[in-house]
Coordinates of C-alpha atoms in Angstrom, one line a residue:
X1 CA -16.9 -10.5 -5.0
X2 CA -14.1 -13.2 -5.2
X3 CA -12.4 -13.9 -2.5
X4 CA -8.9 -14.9 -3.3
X5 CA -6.9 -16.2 0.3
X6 CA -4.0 -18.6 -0.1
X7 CA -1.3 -19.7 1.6
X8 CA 2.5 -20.3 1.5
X9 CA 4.4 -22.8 0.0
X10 CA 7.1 -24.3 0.9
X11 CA 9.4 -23.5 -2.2
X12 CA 10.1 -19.9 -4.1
X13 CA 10.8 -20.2 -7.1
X14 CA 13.7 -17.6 -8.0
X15 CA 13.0 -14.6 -10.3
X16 CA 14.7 -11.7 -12.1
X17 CA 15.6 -8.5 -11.1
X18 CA 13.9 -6.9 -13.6
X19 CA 11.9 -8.2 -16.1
X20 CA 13.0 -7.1 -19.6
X21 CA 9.6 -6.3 -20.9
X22 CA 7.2 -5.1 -17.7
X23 CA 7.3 -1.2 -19.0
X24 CA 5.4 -2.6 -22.6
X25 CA 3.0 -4.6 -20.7
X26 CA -0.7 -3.6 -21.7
X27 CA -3.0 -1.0 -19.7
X28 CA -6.7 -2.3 -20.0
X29 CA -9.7 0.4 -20.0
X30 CA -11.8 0.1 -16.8
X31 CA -9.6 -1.9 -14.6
X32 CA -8.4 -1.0 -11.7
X33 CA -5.4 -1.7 -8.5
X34 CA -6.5 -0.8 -5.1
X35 CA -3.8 -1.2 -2.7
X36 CA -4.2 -1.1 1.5
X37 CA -1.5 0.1 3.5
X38 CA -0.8 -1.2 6.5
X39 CA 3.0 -0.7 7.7
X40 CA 5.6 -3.5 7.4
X41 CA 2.3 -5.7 6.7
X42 CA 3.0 -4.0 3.2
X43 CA 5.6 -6.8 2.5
X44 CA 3.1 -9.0 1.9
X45 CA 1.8 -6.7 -0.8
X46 CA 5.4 -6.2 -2.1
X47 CA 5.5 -10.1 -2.6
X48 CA 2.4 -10.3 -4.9
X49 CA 4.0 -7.3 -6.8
X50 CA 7.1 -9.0 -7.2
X51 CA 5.4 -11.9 -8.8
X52 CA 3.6 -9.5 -11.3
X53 CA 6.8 -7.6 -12.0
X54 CA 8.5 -11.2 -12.7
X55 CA 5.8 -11.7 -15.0
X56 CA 5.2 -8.3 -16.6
X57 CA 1.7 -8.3 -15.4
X58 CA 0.2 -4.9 -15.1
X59 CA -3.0 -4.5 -17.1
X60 CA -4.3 -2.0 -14.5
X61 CA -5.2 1.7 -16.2
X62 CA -6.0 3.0 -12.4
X63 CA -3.8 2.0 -9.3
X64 CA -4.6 4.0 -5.9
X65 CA -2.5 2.9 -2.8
X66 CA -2.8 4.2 0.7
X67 CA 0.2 4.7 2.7
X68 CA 2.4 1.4 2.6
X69 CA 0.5 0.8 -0.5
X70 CA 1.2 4.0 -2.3
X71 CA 5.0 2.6 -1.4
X72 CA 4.3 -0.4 -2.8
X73 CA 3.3 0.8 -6.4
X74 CA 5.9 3.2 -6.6
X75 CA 8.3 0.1 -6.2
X76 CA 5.7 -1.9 -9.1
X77 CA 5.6 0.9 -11.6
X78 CA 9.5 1.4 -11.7
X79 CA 9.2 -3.0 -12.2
X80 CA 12.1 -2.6 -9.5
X81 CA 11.6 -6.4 -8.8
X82 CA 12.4 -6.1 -5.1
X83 CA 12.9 -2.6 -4.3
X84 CA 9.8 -2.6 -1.8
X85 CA 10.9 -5.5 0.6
X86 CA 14.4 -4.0 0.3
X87 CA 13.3 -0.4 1.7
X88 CA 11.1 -2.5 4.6
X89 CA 13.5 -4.6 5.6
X90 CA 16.4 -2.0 5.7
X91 CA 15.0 1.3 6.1
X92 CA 11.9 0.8 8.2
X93 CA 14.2 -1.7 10.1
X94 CA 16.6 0.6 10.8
X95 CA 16.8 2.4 14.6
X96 CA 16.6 5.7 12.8
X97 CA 13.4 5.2 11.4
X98 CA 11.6 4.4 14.3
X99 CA 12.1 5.6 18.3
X100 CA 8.7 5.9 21.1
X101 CA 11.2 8.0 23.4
X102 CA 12.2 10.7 20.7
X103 CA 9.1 12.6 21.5
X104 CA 10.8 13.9 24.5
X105 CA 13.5 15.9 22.7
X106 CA 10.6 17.2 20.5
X107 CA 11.5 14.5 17.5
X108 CA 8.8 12.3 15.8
X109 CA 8.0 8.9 16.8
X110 CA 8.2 7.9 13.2
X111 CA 11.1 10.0 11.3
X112 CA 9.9 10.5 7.4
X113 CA 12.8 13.3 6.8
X114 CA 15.5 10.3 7.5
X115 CA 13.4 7.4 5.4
X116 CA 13.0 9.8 2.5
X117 CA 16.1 11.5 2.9
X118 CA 17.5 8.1 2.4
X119 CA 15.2 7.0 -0.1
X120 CA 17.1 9.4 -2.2
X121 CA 20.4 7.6 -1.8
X122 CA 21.4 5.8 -5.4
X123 CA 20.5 2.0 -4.0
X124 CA 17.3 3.2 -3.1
X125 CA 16.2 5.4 -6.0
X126 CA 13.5 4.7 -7.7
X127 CA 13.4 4.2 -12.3
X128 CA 11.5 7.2 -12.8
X129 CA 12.5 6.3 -16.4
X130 CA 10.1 3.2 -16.1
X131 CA 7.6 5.0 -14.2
X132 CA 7.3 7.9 -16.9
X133 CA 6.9 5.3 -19.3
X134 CA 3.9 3.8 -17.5
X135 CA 2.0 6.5 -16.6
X136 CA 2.1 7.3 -20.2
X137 CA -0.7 4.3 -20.1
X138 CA -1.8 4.5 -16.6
X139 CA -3.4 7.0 -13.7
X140 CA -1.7 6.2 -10.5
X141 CA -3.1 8.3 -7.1
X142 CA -1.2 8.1 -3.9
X143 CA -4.6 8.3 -0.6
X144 CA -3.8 11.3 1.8
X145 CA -5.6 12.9 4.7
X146 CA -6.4 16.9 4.8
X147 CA -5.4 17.3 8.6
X148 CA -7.9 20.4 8.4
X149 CA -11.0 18.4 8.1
X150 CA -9.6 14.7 7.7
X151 CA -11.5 14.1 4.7
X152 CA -9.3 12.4 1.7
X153 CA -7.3 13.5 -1.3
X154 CA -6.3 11.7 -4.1
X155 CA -2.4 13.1 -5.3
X156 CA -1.1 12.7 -8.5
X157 CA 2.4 12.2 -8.1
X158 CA 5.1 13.6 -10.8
X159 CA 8.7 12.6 -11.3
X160 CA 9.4 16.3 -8.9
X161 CA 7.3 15.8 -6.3
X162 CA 7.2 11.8 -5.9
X163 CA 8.5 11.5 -2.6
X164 CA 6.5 14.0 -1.2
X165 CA 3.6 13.1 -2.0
X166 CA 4.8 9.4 -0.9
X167 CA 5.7 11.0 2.7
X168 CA 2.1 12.8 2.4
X169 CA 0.5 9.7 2.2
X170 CA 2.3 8.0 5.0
X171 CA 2.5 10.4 8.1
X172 CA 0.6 8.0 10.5
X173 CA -1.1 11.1 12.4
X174 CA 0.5 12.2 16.0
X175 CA 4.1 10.1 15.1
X176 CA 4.8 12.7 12.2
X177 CA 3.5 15.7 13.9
X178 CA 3.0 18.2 11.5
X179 CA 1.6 16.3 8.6
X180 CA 3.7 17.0 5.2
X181 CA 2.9 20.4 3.2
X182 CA 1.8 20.4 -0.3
X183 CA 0.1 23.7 -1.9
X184 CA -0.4 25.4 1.3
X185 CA -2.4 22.4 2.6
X186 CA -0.9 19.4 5.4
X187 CA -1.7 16.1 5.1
X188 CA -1.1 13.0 7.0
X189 CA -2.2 9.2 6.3
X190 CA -4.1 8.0 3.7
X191 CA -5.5 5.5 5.7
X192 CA -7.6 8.2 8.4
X193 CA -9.9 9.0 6.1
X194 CA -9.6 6.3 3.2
X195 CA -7.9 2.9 4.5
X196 CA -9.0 0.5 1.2
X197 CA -10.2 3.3 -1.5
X198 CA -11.9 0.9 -3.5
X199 CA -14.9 3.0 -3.9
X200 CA -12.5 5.7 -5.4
X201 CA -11.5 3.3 -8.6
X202 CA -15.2 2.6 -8.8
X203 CA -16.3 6.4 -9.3
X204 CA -13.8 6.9 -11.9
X205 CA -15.1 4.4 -14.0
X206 CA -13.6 0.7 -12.8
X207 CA -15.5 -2.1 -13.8
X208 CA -12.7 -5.2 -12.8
X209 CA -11.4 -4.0 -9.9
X210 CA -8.4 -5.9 -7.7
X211 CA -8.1 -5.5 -3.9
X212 CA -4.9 -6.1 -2.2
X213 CA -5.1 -6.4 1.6
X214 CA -2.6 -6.8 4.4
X215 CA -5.5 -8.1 6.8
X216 CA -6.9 -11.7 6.5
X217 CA -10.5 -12.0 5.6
X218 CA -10.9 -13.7 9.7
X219 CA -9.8 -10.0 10.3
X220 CA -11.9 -8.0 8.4
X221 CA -14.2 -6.8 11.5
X222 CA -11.3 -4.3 13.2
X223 CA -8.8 -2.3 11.6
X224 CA -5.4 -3.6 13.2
X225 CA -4.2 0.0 12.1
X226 CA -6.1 1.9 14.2
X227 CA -6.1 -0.5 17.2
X228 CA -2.0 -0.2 17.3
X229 CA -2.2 3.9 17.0
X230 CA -4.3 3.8 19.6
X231 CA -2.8 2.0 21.9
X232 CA 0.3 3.8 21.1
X233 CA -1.4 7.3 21.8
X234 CA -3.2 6.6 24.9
X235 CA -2.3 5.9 28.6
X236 CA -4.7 5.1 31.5
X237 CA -7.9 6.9 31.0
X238 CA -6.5 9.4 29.2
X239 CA -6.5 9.8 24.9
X240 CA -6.4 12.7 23.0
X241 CA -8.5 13.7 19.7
X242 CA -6.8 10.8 18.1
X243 CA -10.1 8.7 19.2
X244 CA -12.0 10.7 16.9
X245 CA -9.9 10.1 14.2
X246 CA -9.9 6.4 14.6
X247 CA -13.8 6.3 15.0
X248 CA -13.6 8.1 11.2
X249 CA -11.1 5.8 9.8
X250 CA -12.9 2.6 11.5
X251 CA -16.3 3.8 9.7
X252 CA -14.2 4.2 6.2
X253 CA -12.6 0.6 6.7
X254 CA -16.1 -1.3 7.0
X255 CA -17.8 1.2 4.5
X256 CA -14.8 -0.2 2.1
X257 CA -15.1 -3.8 3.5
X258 CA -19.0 -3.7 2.9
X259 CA -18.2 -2.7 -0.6
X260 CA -16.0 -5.5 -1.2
X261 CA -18.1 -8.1 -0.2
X262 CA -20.9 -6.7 -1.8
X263 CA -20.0 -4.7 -5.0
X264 CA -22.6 -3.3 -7.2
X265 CA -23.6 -5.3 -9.9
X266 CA -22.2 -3.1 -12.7
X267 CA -18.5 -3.9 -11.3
X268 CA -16.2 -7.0 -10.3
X269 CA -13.8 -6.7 -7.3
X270 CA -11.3 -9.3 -6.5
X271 CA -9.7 -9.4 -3.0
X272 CA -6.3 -10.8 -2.6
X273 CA -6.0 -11.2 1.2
X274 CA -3.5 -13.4 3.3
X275 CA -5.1 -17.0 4.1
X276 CA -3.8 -15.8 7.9
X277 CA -2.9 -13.5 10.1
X278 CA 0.5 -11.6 9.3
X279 CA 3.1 -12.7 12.0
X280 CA 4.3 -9.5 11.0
X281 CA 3.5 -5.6 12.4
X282 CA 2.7 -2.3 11.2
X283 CA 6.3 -1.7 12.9
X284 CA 9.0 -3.2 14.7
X285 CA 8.3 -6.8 12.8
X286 CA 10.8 -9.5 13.1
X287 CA 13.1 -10.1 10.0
X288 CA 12.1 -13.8 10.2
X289 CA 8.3 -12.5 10.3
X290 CA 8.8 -9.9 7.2
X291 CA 10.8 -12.8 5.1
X292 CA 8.1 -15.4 5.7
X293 CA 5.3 -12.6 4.6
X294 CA 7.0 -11.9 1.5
X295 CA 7.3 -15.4 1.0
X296 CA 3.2 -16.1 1.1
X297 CA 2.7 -12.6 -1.0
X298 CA 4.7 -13.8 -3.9
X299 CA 3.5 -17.1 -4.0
X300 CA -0.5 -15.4 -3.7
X301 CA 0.3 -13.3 -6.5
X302 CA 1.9 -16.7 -8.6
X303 CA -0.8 -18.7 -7.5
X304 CA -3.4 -15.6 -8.9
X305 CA -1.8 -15.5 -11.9
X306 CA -2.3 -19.4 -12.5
X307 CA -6.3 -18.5 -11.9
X308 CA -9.1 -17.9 -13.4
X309 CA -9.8 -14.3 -12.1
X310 CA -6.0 -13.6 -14.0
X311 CA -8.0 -14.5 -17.1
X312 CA -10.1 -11.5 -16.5
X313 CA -8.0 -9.1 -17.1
X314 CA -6.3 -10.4 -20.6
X315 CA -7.0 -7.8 -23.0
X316 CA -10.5 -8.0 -25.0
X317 CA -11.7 -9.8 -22.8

């Protein structure tokens, strides 16, 4: 495994707002995108991406994201250069998107109907032109959680059901009550039952596979996703069944982390982590906290670019 941490900078270089040629960039056979969630952390995520859009990079034939992640490729497959740290720092910034004391009318902590709803607005549509064009090259899967069972699901998202399956994906269990319907079965979170599904892109075939985090390697022993839910969901002595689902997401995080470190030998994984803690949240993060992590993801995602692991995944090679 190669670990790849680095830090900020303290200049960003400018870039487009769309790069001219991203949607004829290259899919490469048996490579692979594996992309953690992680809430407003994803802004970190959204900087690397930015970088890649700016430099039509996207060799990947497989890309599976997980919540914030599955946000975050949405935003890189429609080579919307900024699109993601747009909808973070507007919509899941905004007082409608998140409220602890709307439970007591009967609302949802975390309101997906308004963030979608909005997502739909023209500023904040996505290029399904540019996405249709990709997938003509590329599998993309969106990590969801059966709220029967909590095992995982892998959906395939079309043009008429993106933002549903989106929404599926990101119901953080017990702040969107009822999960999000698809074919007669709910779902919530993708990262319950798969936080990092890097094991998923290996089982369909991935032999280069690249990791990106939201947690610093320093980090890597607790999930910082399950430690917030629960101390959102519990008072005194007191939790409900949401214990049980963070003991089954905290055994699929280090199951994913042990196959990071240690990949079989048949496959290559590359982990693209921060160098540090995030200063910002899974929610309710500064602006000055989200800008500065946007600032260290795109200069990561430059500074990968410029390495030797980037070399990796030129095609024929």
């Amino acid at each position: 495994m190669n670990q790849l941490a680095m830090s900020s900078s303290d200049q960003l270089n400018s870039s487009l707002e769309h790069h001219q040629n991203y949607s004829s960039s290259t899919a490469i056979k048996n490579t692979a995108l594996v992309v953690e969630g992680g809430g407003q952390r994803g802004i970190f995520t959204a900087g690397i991406l930015d970088s890649w859009i700016a430099q039509s990079f996207n060799p990947f034939s497989l890309l599976i994201g997980t919540s914030a992640g599955a946000q975050n490729l949405s935003s890189y497959m429609s080579g919307q250069f900024g699109y993601a740290k747009r909808s973070i720092m507007q919509l899941s910034q905004h007082p409608e998107f998140f409220n602890m004391k709307r439970p007591l009318a009967g609302g949802n902590t975390v309101d997906l109907d308004w963030y979608f709803k909005k997502a739909c607005d023209p500023e904040y549509q996505l290029n399904m032109g540019c996405v249709q064009r990709q997938l003509e090259k590329r599998t993309l899967l969106f990590a969801a959680t059966n709220m029967e069972d909590f095992s995982p699901r892998f959906l395939q998202p079309t043009q008429n059901n993106w933002l549903t399956m989106l929404k599926a994906s990101s119901a953080l269990p017990y702040l969107y009550k009822n999960g999000v319907a698809i074919d007669g079965e709910h779902f919530v979170d993708g990262g319950v039952a798969l936080p990092i599904p890097v094991q998923e892109a290996y089982q369909r075939g991935a032999k280069k596979i690249i990791v990106l985090r939201t947690v610093a390697k320093e980090q890597n022993v607790h999930s910082p996703w399950a430690h917030t839910l629960k101390s959102w969901m519990c008072s005194s002595q007191r939790c409900p069944k949401v214990l049980n689902i963070i003991t089954g997401h905290e055994n699929a995080y280090n199951e994913a982390v042990k196959f990071i470190n240690s990949p079989p030998e048949d496959v290559q994984v590359i982990e693209i982590a921060p160098a540090k803690k995030l200063t910002s949240r899974l929610i309710g993060s500064s602006d000055e906290a989200l800008a500065a992590d946007y600032k260290m993801g795109y200069i990561t995602g430059m500074q990968f670019l410029a390495s030797q692991n980037a070399y990796l995944f030129k095609e024929n090679k």
